[in-house]
mmCIF file of C-alpha atoms and ligand atoms in Angstrom:
data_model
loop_
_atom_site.group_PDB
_atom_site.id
_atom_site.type_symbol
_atom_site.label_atom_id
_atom_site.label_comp_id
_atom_site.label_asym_id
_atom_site.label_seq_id
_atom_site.Cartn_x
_atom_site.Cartn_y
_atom_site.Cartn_z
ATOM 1 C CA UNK T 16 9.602 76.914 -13.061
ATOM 2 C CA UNK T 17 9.941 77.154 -16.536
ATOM 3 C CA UNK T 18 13.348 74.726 -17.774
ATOM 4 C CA UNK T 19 13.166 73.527 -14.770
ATOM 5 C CA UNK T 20 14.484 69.962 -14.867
ATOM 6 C CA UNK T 21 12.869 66.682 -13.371
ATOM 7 C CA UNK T 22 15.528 64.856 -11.251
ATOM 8 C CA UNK T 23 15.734 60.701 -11.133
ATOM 9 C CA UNK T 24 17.861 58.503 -9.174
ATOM 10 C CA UNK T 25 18.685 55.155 -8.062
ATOM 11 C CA UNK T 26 19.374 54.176 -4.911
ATOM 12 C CA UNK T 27 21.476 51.162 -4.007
ATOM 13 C CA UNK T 28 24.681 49.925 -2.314
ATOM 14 C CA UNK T 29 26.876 49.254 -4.274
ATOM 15 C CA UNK T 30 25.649 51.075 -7.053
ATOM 16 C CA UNK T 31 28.146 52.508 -9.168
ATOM 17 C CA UNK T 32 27.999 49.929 -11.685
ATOM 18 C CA UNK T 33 24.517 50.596 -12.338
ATOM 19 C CA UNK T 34 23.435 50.983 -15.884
ATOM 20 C CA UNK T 35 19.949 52.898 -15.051
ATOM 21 C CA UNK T 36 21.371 56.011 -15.341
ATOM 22 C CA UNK T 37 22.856 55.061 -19.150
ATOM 23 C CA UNK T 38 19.564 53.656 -19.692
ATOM 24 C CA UNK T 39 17.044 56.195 -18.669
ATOM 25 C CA UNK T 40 19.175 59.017 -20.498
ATOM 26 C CA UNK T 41 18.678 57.022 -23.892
ATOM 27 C CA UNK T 42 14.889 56.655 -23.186
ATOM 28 C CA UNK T 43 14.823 60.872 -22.654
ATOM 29 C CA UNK T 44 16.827 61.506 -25.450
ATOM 30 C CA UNK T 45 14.709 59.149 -27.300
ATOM 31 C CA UNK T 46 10.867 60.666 -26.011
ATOM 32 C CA UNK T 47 12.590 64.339 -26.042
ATOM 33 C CA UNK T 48 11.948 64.501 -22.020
ATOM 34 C CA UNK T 49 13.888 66.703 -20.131
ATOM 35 C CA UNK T 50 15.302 65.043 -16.831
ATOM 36 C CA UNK T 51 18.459 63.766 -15.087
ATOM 37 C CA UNK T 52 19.173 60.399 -13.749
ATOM 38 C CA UNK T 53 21.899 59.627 -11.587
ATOM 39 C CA UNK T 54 23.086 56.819 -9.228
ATOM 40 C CA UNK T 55 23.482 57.151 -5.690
ATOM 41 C CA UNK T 56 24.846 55.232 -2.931
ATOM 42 C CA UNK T 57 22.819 54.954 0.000
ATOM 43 C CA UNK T 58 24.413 53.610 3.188
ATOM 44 C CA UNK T 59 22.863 50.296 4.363
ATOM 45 C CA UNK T 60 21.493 51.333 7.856
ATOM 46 C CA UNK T 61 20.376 54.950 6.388
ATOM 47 C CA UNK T 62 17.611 54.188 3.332
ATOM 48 C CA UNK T 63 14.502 55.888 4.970
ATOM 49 C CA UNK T 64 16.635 59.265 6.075
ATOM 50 C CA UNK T 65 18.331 59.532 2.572
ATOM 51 C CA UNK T 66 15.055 58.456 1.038
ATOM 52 C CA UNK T 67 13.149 61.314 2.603
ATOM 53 C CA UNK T 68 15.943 63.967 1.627
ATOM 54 C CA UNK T 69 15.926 63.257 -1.956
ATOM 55 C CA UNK T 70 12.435 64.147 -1.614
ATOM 56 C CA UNK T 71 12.684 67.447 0.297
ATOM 57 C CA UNK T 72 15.354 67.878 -2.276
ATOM 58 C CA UNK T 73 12.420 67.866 -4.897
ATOM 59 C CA UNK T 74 13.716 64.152 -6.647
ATOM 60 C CA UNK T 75 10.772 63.526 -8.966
ATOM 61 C CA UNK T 76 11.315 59.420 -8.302
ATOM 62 C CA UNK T 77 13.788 56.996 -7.668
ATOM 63 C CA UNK T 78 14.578 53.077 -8.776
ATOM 64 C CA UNK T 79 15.402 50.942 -5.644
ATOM 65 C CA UNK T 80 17.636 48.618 -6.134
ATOM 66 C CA UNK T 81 19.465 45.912 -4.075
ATOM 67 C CA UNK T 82 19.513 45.841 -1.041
ATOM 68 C CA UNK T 83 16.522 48.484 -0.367
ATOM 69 C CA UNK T 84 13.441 47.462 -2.504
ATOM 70 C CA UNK T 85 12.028 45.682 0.669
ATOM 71 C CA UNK T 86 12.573 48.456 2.891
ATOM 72 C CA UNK T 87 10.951 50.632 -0.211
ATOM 73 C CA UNK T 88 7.940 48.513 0.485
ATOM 74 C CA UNK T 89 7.701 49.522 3.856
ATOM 75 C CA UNK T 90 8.221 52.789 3.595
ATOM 76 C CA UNK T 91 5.746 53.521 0.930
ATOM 77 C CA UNK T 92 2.531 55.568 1.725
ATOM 78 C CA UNK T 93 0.452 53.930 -1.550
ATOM 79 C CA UNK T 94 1.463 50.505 -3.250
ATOM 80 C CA UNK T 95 0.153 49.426 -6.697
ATOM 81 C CA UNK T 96 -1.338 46.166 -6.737
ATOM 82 C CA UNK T 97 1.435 44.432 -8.257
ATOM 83 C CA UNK T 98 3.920 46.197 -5.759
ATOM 84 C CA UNK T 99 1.674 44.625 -3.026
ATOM 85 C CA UNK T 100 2.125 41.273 -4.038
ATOM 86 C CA UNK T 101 5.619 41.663 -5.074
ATOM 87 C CA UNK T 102 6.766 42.567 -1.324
ATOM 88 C CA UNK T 103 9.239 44.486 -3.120
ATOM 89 C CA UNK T 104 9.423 48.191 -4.824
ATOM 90 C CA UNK T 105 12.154 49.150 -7.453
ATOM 91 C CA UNK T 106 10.086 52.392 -8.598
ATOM 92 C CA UNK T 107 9.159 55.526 -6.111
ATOM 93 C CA UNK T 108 7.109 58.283 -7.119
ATOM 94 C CA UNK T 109 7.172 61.270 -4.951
ATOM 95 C CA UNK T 110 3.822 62.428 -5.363
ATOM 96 C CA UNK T 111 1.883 66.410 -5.515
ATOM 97 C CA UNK T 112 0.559 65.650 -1.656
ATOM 98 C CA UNK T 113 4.146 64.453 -0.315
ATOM 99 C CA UNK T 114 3.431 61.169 -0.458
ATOM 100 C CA UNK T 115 5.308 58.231 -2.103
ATOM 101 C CA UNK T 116 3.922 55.717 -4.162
ATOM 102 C CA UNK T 117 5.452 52.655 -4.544
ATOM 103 C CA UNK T 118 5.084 50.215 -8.022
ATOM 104 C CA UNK T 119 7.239 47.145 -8.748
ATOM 105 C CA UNK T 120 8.276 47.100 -12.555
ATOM 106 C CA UNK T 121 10.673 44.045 -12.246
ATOM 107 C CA UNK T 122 8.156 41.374 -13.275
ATOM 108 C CA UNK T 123 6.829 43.020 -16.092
ATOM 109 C CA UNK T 124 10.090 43.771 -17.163
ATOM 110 C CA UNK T 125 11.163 39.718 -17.271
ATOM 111 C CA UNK T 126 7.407 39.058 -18.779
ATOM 112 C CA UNK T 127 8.161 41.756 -21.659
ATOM 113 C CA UNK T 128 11.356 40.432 -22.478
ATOM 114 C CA UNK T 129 10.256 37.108 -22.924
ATOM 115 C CA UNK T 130 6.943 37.996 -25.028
ATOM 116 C CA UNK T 131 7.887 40.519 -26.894
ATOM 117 C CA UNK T 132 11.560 40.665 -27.218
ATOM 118 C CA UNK T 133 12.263 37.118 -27.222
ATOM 119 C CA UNK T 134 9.056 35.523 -28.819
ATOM 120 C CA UNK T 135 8.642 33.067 -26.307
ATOM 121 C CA UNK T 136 5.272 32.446 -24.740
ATOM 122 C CA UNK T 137 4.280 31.737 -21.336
ATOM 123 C CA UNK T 138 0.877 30.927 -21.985
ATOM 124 C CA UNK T 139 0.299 27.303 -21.957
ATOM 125 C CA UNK T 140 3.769 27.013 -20.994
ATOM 126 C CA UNK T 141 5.044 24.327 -18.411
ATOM 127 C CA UNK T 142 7.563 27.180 -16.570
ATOM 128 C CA UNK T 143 10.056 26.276 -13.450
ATOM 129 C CA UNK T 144 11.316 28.915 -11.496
ATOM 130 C CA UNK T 145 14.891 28.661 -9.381
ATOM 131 C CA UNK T 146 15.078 30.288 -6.497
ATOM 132 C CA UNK T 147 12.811 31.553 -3.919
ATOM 133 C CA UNK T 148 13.743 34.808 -2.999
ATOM 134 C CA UNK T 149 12.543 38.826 -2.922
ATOM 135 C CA UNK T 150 13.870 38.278 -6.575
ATOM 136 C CA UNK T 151 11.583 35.592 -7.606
ATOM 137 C CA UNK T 152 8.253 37.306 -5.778
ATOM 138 C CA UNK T 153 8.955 39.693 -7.716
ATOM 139 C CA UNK T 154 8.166 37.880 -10.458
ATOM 140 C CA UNK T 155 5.199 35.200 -9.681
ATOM 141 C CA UNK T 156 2.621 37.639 -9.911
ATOM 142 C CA UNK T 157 3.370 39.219 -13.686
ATOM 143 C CA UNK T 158 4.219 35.242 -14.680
ATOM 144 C CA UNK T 159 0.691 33.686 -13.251
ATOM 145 C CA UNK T 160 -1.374 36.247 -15.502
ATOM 146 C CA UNK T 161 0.010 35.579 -18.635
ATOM 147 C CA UNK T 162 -1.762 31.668 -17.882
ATOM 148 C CA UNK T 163 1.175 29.345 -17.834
ATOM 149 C CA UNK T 164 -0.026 25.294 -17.814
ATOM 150 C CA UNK T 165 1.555 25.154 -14.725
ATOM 151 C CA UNK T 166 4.205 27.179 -12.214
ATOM 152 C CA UNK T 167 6.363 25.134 -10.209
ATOM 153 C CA UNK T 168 9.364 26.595 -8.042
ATOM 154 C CA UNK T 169 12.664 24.589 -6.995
ATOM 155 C CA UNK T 170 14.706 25.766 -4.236
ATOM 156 C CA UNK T 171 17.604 24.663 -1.466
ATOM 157 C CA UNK T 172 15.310 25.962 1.474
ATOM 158 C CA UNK T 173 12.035 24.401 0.330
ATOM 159 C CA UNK T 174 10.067 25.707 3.273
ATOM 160 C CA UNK T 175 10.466 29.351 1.558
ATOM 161 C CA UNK T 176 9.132 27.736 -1.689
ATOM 162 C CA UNK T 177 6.482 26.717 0.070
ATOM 163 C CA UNK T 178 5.809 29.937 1.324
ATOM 164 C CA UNK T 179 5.603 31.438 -1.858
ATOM 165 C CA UNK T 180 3.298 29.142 -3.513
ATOM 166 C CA UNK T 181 1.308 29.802 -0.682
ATOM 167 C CA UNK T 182 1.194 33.713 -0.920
ATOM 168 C CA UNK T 183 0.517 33.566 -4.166
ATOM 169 C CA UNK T 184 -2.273 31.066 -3.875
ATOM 170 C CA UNK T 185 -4.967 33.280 -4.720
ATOM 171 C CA UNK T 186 -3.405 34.192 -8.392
ATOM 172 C CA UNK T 187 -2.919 30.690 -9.362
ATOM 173 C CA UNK T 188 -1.242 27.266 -8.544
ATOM 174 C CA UNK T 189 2.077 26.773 -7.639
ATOM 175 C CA UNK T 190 3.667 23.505 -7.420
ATOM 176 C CA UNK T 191 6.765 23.420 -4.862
ATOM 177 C CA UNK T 192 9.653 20.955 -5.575
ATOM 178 C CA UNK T 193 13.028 20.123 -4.098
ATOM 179 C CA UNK T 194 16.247 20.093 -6.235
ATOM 180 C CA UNK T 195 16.977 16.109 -5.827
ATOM 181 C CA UNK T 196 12.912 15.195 -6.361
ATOM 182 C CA UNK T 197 12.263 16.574 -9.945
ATOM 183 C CA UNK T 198 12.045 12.489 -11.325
ATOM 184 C CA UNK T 199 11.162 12.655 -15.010
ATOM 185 C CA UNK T 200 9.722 15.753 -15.044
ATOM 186 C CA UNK T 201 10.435 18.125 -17.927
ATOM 187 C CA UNK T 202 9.564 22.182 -18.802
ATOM 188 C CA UNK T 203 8.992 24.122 -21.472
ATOM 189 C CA UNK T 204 10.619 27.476 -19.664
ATOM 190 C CA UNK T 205 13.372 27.549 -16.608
ATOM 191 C CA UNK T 206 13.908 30.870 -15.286
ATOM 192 C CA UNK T 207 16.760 31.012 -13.231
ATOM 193 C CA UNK T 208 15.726 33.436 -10.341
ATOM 194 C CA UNK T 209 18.820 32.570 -7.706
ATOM 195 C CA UNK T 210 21.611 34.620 -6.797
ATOM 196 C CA UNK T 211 24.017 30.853 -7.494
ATOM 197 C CA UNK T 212 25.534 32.939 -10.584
ATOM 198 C CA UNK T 213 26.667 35.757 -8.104
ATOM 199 C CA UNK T 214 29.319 33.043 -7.144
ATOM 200 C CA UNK T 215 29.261 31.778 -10.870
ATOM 201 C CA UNK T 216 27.506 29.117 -9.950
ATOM 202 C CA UNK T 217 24.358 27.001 -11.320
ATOM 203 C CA UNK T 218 21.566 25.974 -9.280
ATOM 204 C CA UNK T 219 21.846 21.525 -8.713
ATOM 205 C CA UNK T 220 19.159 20.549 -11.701
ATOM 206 C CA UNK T 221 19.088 17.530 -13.775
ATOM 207 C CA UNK T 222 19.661 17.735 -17.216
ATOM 208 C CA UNK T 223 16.334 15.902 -17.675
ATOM 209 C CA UNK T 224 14.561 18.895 -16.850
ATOM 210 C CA UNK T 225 15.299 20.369 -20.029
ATOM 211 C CA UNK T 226 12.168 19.399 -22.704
ATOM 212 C CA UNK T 227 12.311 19.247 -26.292
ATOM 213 C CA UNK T 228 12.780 23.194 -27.313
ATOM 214 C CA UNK T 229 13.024 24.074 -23.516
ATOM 215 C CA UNK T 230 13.966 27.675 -23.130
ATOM 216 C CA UNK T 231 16.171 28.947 -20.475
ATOM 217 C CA UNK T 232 16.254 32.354 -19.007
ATOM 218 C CA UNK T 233 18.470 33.590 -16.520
ATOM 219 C CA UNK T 234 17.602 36.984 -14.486
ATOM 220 C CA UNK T 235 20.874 37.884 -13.978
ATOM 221 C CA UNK T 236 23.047 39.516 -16.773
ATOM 222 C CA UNK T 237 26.397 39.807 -17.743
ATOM 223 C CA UNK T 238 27.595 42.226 -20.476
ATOM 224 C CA UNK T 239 30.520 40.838 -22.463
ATOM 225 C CA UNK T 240 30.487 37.419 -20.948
ATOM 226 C CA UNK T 241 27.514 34.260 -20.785
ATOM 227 C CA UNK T 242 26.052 33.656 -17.297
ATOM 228 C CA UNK T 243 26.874 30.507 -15.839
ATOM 229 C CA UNK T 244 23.048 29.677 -16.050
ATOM 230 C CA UNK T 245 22.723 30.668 -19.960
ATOM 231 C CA UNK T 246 26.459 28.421 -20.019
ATOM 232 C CA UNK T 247 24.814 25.532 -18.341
ATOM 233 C CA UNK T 248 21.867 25.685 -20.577
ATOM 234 C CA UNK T 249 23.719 26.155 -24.021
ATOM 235 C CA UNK T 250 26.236 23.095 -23.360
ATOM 236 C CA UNK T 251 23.103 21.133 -22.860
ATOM 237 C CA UNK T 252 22.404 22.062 -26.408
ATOM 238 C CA UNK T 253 19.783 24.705 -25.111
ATOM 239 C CA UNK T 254 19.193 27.115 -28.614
ATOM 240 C CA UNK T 255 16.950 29.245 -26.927
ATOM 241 C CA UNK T 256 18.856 30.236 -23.520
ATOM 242 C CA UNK T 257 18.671 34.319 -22.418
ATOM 243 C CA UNK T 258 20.301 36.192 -19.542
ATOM 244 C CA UNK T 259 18.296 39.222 -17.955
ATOM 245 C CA UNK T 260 19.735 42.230 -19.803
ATOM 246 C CA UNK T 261 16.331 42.568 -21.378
ATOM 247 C CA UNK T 262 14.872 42.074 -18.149
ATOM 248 C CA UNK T 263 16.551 45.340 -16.867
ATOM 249 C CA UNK T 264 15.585 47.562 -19.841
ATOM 250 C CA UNK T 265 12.056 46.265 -19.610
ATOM 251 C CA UNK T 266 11.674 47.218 -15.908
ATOM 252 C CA UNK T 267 13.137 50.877 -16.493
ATOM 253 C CA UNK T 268 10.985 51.159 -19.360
ATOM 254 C CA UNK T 269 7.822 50.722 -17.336
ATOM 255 C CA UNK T 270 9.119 53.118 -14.537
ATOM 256 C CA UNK T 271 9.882 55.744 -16.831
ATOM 257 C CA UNK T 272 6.491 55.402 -18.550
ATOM 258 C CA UNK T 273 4.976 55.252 -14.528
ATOM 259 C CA UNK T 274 7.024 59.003 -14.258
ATOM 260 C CA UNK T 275 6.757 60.464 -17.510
ATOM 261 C CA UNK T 276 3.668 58.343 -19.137
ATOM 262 C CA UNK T 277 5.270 57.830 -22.464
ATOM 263 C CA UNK T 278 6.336 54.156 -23.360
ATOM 264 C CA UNK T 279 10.525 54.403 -24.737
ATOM 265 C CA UNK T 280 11.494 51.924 -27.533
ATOM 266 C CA UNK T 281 13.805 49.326 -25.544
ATOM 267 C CA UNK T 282 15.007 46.969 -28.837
ATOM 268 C CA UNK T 283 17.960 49.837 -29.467
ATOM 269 C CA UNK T 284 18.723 50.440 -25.945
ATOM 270 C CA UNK T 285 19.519 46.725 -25.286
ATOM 271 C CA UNK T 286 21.065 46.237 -28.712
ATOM 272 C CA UNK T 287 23.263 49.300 -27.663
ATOM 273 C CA UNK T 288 24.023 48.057 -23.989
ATOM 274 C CA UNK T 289 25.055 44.623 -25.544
ATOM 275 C CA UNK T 290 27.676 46.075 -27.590
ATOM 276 C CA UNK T 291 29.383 47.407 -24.259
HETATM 277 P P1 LIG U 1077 17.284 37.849 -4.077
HETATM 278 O O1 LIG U 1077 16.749 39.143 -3.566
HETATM 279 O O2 LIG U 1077 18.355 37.994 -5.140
HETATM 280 O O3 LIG U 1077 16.222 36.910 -4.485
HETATM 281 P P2 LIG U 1077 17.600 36.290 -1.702
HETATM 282 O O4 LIG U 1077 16.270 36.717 -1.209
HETATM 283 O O5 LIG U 1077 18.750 36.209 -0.756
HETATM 284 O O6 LIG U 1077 18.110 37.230 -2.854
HETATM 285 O O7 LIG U 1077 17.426 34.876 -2.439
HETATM 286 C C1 LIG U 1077 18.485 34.222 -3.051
HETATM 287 C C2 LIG U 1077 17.957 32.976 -3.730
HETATM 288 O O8 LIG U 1077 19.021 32.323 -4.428
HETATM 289 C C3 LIG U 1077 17.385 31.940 -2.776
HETATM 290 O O9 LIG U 1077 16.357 31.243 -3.431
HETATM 291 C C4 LIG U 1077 18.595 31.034 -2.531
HETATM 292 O O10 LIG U 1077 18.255 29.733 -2.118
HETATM 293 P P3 LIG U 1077 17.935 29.472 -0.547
HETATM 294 O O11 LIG U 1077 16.608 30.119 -0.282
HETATM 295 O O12 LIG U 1077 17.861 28.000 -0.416
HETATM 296 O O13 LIG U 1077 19.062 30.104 0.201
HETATM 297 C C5 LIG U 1077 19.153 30.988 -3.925
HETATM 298 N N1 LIG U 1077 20.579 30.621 -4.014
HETATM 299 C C6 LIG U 1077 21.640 31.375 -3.662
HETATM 300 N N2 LIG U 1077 22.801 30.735 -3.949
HETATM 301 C C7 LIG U 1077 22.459 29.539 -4.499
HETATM 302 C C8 LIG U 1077 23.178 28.418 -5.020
HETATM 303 N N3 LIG U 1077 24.522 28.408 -5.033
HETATM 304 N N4 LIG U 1077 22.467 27.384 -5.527
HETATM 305 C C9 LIG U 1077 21.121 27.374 -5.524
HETATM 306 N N5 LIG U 1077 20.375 28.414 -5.043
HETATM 307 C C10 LIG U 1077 21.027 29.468 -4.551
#
């Protein structure tokens, strides 16, 4: 239908606060591409029902976001590779044939922040991750191909680090170590992953953790405000320390170039979100 406009959402609960929908309107203004984007709340128990409306409804795509992107996974009828290994989908496509394809943009959007936002380099790099959650396998895979010296992961439940470094085997190695065992170890790049700043708090590392020029990035974001992770670090005399807000304009920029295959400038969206 000629006009006729493409129609985005995403699907969370609670997801009011979202700022997808602020962000995906700047990247259409931007690439002159003519779609909405809204959020909408999904009840917990209901995601596959609601899921499948929006589709009958002729939805184009939606972002997942928390707490359905594992129950995205499942419901998906095609799963990129990265998606696969993520265990996780933030990006639906409803496809031609009916179908929907599932992608995960999230780790791409924390490696594109880092490299080229931030300037900081993985490769080489001696990286720990915090946290061992759907959050952080979201991550591993997109982290392990850009060649880091070494991955290791530090969590409260080690047996679910463990885990991971297992799955994820077969794209590289992943040490596994406890919070109170780190010794004199020191890395180049800690990326919070945990949910501890949801309660404003900072996973239990040693200062000594931090090397000379360590960077620290935190996935989580706060607008007007530092995380308690990016706190943490910069009172350690951290100069480099990030929170995620790049992180989330990188992973909506690769789902809108997954829908509408044109790449959106992000440095003026994020600039533009900072300022509130
Ligand atoms: P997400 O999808 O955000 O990753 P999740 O799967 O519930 O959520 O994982 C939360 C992660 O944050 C886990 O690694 C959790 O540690 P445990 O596996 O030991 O529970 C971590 N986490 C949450 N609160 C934390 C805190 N206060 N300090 C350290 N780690 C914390």
């Amino acid at each position: 239908m000629p006009g006729q406009v493409d129609r985005y959402a995403v699907v969370g609960n609670p997801v009011a606060h979202s700022l997808s929908p602020r962000i995906h309107a700047s990247f259409a203004t931007q690439t002159g591409q003519n779609l909405s984007y809204e959020a909408i709340e999904i009840p917990i128990d209901a995601f596959e029902r609601n899921i499948h409306n929006l589709q009958q409804q002729g939805y184009a795509g939606v972002n997942v976001t928390v707490p359905f992107k594992r129950e995205a996974w499942e419901l998906c009828d095609r799963l990129s590779v990265r998606a696969e290994d993520a265990g996780a989908v933030n990006t639906l496509s409803f496809t031609a044939d009916a179908k929907i394809a599932g992608d995960n943009t999230d780790g791409v959007g924390l490696t594109r922040d880092l490299t080229n936002n931030l300037q900081v380099s993985i490769e080489q790099k001696k990286v720990l991750v915090l946290g061992a959650g759907g959050a952080v396998r979201g991550v591993l895979g997109p982290i392990l191909e850009l060649s880091p010296h070494s991955l290791t992961i530090a969590n409260r439940t080690i047996g679910k680090a463990q885990a991971l470094a297992r799955d994820f085997g077969k794209h590289g190695d992943i040490q596994v170590v406890a919070y109170d065992a780190f010794e004199c170890d020191t890395y180049d790049l800690i990326i919070n992953g945990t949910a501890a700043g949801l309660s404003n708090e900072v996973p239990p590392i040693p200062d000594t953790v931090l090397g000379d020029d360590a960077v620290c990035y935190d996935m989580m974001y706060n607008i007007n405000t530092a995380t308690a992770f990016v706190d943490w670090a910069s009172s350690r005399g951290v100069t480099q320390a990030f929170d995620g807000l790049g992180m989330l304009v990188e992973q909506a920029a690769a789902a809108f170039s997954i829908w509408r295959n044109v790449n959106p400038e992000t440095q003026a969206v994020i600039e533009s979100l900072r300022s509130g």
